[in-house]
PDB file of C-alpha atoms in Angstrom:
ATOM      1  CA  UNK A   1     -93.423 135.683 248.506  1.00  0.00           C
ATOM      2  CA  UNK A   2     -93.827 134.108 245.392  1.00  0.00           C
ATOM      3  CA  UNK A   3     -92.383 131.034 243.272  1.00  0.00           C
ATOM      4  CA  UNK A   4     -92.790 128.921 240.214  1.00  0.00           C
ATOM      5  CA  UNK A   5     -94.898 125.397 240.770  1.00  0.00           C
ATOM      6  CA  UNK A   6     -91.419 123.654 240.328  1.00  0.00           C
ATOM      7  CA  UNK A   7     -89.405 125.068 243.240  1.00  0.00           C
ATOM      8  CA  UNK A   8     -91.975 125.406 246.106  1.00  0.00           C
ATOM      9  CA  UNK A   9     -90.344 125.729 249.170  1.00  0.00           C
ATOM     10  CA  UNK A  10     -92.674 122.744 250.385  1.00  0.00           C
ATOM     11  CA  UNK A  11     -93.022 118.901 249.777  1.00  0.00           C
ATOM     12  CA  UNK A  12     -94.961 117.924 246.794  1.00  0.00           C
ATOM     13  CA  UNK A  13     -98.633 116.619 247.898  1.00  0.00           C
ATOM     14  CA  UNK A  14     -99.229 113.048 249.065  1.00  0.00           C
ATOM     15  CA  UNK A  15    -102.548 111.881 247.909  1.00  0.00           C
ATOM     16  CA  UNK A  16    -103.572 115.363 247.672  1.00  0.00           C
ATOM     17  CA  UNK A  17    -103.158 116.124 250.979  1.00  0.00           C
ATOM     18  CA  UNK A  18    -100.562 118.633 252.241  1.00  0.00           C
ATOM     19  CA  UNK A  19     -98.568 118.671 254.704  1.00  0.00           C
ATOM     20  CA  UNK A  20     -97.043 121.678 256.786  1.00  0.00           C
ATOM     21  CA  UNK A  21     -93.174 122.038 256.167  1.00  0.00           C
ATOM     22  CA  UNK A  22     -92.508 124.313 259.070  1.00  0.00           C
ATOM     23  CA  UNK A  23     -94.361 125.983 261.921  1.00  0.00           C
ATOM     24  CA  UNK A  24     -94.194 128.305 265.067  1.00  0.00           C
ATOM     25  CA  UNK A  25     -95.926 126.022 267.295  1.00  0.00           C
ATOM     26  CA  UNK A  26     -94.373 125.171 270.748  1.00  0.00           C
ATOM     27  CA  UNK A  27     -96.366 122.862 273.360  1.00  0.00           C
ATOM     28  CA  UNK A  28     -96.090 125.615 276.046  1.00  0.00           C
ATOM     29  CA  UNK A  29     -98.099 127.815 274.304  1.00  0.00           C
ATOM     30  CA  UNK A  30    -101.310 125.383 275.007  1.00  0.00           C
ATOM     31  CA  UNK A  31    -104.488 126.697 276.516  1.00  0.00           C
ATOM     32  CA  UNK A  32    -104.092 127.103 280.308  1.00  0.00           C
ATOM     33  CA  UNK A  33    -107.772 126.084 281.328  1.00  0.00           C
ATOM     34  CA  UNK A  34    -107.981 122.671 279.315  1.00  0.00           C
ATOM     35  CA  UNK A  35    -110.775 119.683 280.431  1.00  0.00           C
ATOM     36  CA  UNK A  36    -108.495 117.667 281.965  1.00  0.00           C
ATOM     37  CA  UNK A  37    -107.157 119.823 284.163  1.00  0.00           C
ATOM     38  CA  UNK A  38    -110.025 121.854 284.885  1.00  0.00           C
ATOM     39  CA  UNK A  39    -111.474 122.169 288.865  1.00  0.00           C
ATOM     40  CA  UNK A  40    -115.005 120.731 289.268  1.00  0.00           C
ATOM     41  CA  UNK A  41    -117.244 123.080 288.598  1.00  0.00           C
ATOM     42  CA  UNK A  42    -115.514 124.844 286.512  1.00  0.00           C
ATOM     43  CA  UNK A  43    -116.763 125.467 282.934  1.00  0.00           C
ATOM     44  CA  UNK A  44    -114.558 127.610 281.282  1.00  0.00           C
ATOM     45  CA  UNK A  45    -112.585 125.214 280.013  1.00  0.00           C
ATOM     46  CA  UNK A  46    -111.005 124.279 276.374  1.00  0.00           C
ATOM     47  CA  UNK A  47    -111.256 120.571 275.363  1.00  0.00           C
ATOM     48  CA  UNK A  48    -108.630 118.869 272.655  1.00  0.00           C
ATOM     49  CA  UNK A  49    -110.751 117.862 269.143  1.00  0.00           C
ATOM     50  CA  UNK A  50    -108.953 114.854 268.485  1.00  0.00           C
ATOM     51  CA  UNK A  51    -107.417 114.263 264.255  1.00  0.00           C
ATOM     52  CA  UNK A  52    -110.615 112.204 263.835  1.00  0.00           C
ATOM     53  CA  UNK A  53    -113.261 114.066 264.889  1.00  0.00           C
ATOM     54  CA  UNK A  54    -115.188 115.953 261.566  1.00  0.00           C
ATOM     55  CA  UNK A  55    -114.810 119.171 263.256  1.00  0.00           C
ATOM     56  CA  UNK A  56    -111.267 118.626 262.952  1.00  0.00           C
ATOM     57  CA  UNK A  57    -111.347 117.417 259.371  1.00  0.00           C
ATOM     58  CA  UNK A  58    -113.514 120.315 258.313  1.00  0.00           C
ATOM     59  CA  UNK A  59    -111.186 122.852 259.492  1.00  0.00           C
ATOM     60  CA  UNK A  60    -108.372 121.136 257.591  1.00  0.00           C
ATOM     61  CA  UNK A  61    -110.171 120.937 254.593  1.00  0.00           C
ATOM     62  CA  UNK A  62    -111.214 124.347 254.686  1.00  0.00           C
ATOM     63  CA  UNK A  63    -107.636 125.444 254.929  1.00  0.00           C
ATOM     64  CA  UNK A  64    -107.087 123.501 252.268  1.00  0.00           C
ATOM     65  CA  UNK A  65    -109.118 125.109 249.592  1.00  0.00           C
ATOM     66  CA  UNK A  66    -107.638 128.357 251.034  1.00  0.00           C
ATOM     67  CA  UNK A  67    -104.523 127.693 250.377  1.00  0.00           C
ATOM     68  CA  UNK A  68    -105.466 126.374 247.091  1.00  0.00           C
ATOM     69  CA  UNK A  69    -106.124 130.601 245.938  1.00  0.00           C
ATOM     70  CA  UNK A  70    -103.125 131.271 246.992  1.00  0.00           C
ATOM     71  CA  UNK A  71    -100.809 128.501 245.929  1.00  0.00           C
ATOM     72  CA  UNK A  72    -100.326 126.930 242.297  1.00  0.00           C
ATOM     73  CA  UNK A  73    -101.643 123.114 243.758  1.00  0.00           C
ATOM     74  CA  UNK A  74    -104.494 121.210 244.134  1.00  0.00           C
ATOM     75  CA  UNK A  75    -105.159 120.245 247.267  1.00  0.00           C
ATOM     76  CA  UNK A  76    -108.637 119.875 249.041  1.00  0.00           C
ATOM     77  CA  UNK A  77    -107.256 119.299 252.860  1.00  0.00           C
ATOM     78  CA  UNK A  78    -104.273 119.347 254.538  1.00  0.00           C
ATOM     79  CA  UNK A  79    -102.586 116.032 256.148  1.00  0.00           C
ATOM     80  CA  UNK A  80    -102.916 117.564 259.686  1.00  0.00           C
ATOM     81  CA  UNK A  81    -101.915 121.292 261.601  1.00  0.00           C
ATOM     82  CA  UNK A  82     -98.714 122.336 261.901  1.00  0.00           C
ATOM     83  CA  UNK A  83     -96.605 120.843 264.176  1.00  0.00           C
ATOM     84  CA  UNK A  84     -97.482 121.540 268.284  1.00  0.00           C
ATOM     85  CA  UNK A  85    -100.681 123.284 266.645  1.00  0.00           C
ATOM     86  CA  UNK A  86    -104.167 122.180 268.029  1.00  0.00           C
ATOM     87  CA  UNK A  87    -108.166 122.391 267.405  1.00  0.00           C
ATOM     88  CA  UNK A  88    -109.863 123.020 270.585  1.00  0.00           C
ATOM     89  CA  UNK A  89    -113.287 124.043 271.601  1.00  0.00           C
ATOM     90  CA  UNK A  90    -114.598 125.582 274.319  1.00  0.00           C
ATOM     91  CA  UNK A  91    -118.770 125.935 275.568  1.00  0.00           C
ATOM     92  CA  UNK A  92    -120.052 129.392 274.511  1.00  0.00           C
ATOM     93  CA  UNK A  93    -121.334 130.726 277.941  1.00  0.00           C
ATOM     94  CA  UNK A  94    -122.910 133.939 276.768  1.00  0.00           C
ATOM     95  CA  UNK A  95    -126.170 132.578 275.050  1.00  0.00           C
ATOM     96  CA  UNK A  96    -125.932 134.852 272.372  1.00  0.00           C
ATOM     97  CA  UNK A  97    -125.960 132.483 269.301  1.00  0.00           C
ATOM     98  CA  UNK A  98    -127.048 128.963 268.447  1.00  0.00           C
ATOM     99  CA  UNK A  99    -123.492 127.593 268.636  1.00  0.00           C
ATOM    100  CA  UNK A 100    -123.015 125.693 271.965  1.00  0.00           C
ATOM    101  CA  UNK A 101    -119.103 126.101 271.743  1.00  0.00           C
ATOM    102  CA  UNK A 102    -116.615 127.727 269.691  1.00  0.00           C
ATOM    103  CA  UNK A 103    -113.258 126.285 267.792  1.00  0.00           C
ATOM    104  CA  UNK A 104    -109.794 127.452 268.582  1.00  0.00           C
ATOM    105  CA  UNK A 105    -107.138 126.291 266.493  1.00  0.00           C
ATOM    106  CA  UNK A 106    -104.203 127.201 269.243  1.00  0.00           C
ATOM    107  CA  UNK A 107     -99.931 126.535 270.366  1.00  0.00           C
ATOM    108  CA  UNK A 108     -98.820 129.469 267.985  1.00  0.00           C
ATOM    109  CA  UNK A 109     -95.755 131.242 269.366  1.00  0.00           C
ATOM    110  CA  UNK A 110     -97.167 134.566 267.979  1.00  0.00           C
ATOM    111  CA  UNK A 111    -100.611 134.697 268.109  1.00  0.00           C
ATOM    112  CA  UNK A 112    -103.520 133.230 270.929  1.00  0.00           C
ATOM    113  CA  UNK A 113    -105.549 131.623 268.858  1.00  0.00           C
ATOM    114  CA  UNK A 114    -107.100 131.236 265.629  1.00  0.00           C
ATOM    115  CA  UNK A 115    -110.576 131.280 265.156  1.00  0.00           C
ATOM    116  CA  UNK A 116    -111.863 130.046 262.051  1.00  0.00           C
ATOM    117  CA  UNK A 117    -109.795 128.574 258.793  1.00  0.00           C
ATOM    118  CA  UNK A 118    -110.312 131.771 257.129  1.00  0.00           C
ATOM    119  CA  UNK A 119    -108.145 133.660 259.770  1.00  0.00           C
ATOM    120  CA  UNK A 120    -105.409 131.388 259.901  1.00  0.00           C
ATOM    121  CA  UNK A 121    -105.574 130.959 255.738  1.00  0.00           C
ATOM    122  CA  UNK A 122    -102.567 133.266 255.334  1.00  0.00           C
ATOM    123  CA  UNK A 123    -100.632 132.575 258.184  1.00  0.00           C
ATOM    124  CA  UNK A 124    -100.872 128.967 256.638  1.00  0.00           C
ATOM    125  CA  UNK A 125     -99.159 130.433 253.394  1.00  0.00           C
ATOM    126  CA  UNK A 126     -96.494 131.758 255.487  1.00  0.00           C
ATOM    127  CA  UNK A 127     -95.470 128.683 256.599  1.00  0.00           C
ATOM    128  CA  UNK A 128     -95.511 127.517 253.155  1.00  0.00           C
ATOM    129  CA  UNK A 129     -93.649 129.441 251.462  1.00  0.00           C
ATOM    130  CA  UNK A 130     -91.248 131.239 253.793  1.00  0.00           C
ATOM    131  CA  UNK A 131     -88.170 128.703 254.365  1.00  0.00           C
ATOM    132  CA  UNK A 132     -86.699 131.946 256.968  1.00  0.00           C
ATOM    133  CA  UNK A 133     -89.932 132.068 259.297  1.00  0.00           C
ATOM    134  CA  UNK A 134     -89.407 135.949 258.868  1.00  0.00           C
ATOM    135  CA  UNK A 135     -92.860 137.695 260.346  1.00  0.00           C
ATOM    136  CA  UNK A 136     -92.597 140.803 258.460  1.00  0.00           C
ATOM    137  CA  UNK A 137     -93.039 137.917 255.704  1.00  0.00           C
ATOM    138  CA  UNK A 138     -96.760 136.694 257.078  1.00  0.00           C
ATOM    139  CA  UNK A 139     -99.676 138.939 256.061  1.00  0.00           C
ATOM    140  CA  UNK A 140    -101.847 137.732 258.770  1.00  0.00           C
ATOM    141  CA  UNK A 141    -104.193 140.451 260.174  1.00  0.00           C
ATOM    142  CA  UNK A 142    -102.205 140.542 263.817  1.00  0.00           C
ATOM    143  CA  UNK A 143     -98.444 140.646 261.881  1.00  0.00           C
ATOM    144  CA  UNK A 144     -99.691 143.183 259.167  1.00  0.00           C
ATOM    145  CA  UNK A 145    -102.512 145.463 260.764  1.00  0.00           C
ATOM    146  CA  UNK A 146    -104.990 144.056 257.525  1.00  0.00           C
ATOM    147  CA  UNK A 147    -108.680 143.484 258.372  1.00  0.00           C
ATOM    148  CA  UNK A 148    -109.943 140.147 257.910  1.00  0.00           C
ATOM    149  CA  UNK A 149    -112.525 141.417 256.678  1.00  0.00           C
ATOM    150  CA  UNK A 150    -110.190 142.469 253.433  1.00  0.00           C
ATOM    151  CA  UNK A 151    -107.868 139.195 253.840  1.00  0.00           C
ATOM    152  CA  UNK A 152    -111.411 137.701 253.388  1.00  0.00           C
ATOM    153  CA  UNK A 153    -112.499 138.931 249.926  1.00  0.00           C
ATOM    154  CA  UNK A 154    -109.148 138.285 248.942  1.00  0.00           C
ATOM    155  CA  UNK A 155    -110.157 134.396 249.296  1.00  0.00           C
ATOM    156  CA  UNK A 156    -112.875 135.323 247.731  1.00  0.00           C
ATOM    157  CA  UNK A 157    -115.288 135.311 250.823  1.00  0.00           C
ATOM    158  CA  UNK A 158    -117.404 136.965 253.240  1.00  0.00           C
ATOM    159  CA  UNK A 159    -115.509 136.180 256.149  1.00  0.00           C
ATOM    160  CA  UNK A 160    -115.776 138.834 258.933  1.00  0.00           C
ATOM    161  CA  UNK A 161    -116.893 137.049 261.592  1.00  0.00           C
ATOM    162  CA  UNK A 162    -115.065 134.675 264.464  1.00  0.00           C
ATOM    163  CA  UNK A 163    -115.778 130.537 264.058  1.00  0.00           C
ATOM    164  CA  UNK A 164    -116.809 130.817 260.751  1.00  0.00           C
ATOM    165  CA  UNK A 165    -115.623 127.367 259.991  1.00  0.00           C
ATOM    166  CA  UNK A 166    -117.967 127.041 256.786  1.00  0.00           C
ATOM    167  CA  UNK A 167    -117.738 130.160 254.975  1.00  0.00           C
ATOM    168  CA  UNK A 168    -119.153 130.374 252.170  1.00  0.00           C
ATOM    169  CA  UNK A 169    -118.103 131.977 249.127  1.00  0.00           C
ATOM    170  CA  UNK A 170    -119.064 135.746 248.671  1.00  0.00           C
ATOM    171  CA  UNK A 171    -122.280 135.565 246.310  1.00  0.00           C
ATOM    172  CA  UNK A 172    -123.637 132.599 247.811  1.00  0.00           C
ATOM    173  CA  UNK A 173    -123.330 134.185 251.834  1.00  0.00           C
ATOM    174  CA  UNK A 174    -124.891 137.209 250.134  1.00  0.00           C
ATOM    175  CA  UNK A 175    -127.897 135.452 248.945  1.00  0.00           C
ATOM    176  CA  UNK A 176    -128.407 132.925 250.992  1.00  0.00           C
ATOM    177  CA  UNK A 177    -127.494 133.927 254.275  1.00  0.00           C
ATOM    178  CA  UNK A 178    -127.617 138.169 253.584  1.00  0.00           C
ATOM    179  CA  UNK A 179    -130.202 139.133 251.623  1.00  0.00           C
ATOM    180  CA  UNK A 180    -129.653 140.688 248.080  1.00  0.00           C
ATOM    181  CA  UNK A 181    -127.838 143.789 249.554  1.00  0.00           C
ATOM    182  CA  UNK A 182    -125.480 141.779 251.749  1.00  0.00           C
ATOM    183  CA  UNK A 183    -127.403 142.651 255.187  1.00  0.00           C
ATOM    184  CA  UNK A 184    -126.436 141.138 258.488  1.00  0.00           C
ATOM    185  CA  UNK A 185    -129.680 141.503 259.429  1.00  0.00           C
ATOM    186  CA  UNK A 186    -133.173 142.285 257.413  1.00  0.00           C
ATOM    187  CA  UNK A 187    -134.215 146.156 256.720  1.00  0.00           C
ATOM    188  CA  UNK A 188    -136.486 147.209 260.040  1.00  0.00           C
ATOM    189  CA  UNK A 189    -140.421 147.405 258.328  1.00  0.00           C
ATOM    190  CA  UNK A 190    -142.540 149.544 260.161  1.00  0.00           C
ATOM    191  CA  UNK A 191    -144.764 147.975 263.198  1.00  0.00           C
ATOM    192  CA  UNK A 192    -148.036 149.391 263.611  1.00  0.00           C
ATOM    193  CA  UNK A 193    -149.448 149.261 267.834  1.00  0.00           C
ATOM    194  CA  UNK A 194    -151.646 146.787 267.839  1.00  0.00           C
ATOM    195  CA  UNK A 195    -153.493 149.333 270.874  1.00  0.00           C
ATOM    196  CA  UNK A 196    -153.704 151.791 268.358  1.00  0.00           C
ATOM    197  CA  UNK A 197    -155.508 149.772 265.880  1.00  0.00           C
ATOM    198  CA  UNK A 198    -157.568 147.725 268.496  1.00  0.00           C
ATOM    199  CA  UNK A 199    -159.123 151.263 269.732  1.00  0.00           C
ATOM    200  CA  UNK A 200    -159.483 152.553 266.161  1.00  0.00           C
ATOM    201  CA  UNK A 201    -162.027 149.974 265.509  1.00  0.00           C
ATOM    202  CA  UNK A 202    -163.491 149.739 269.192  1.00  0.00           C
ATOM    203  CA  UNK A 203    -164.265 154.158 268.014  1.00  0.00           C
ATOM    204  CA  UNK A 204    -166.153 153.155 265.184  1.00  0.00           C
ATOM    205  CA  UNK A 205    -168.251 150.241 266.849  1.00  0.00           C
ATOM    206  CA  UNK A 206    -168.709 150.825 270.403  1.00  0.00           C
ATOM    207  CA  UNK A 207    -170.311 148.023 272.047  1.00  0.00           C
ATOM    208  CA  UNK A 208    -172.132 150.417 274.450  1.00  0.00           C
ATOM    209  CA  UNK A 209    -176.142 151.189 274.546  1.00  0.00           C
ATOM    210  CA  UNK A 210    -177.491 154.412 274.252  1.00  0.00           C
ATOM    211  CA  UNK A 211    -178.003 156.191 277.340  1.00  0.00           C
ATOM    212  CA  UNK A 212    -181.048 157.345 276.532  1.00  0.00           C
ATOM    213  CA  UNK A 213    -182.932 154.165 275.363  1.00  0.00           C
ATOM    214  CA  UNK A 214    -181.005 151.275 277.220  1.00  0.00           C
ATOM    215  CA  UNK A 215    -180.893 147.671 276.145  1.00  0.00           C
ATOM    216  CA  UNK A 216    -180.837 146.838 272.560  1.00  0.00           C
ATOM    217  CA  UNK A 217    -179.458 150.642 270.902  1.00  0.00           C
ATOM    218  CA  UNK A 218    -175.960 151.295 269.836  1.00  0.00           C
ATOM    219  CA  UNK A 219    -174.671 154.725 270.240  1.00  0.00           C
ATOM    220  CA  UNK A 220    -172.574 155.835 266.613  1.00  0.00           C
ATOM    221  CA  UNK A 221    -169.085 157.916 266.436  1.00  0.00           C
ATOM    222  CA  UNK A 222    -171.248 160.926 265.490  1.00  0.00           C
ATOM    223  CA  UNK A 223    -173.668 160.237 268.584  1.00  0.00           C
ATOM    224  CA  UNK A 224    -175.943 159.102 267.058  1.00  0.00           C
ATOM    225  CA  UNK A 225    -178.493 156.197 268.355  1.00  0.00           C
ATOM    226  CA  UNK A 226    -179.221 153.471 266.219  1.00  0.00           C
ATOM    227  CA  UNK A 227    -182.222 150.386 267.429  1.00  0.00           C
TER     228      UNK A 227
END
């Protein structure tokens, strides 16, 4: 899908925001479990991140300067989602990062959710630029079978992980968050036992006296009795 700056299949920017032209959003398609509806007691719920909140912006921006590599325009947010599309969050129950919750932009007739502005970046451009709504049109991971991981560098990040609202671009994740060989995690160094070294040195001074003369002798590695 491709066309000149002059006949964009979408309405020209409005104090450089954008705005949506189309979209496969329908209202039944919201989370089941939301905070309002939710039974006491129960946490697994997904609450609505209202327009105003800067969670809400920031995802919208973000989509924004995606769009931005893939479109001839300017824009650095967009005016809001598409239409019937919401942000929602939800708590993270598992403990197994620092983020207390995690963002779900959701109401898509095709897909559950997306989970960071990255993910949803192309399925963005489809809505742009495809007047038809044809899927085999969309080159979103789910309608093509492409890893984000390679829709990612093609944005020119380092985008392969869910809720990564602020990616950053390639080189800087790399070096700032990676390490110079692009490492999730440091290299594994080499740990001594601390027993190991504790004994090595209790070998060569043992705090013992020598059997022999008592009190006030030290008995050597070699046997030997020093006093």
């Amino acid at each position: 899908m491709s066309a000149s700056p002059s006949r964009l299949p979408f309405d020209p920017l409005i104090n450089g925001f954008l705005r949506f032209p189309r979209s496969d959003g329908a209202a039944n398609c919201r989370p089941k479990i939301r905070k309002e509806t939710a039974l006491t007691g129960v946490l697994n719920y997904e609450e609505l991140v209202p327009h105003y909140d800067k969670r809400n912006k920031e995802w919208r921006k973000n989509i924004g300067t995606y769009l931005m590599v893939q479109l001839p325009i300017k824009a650095y947010s967009i005016a809001d989602f598409p239409e019937h599309y919401t942000l929602y969050s939800k708590p993270r129950l598992s403990g197994k990062t620092d983020n207390a919750e995690v963002l779900y932009l959701c109401e898509s007739t095709y897909v559950n959710n997306f989970r960071s502005p990255a993910q949803f970046a192309f399925h963005a451009y489809w809505f742009m630029m495809d007047p038809t709504l044809t899927r085999d049109n969309c080159e979103y991971q789910w309608c093509t079978g492409t890893s984000q991981k390679e829709l990612s560098k093609r944005l020119g990040l380092n985008v392969d992980h869910y809720n990564s609202g602020t990616a950053k671009p390639r080189s800087e994740y790399d070096v700032s968050m990676l390490g110079q060989h692009g490492r999730d995690t440091p290299p594994i160094l080499p740990v001594e036992d601390p027993g190991k070294e504790a004994h090595s040195k209790f070998r060569s001074s043992q705090p013992f006296p020598c059997r022999r003369h008592g009190v006030g002798s030290v008995t050597t590695t070699d046997h030997r009795c020093i006093r």
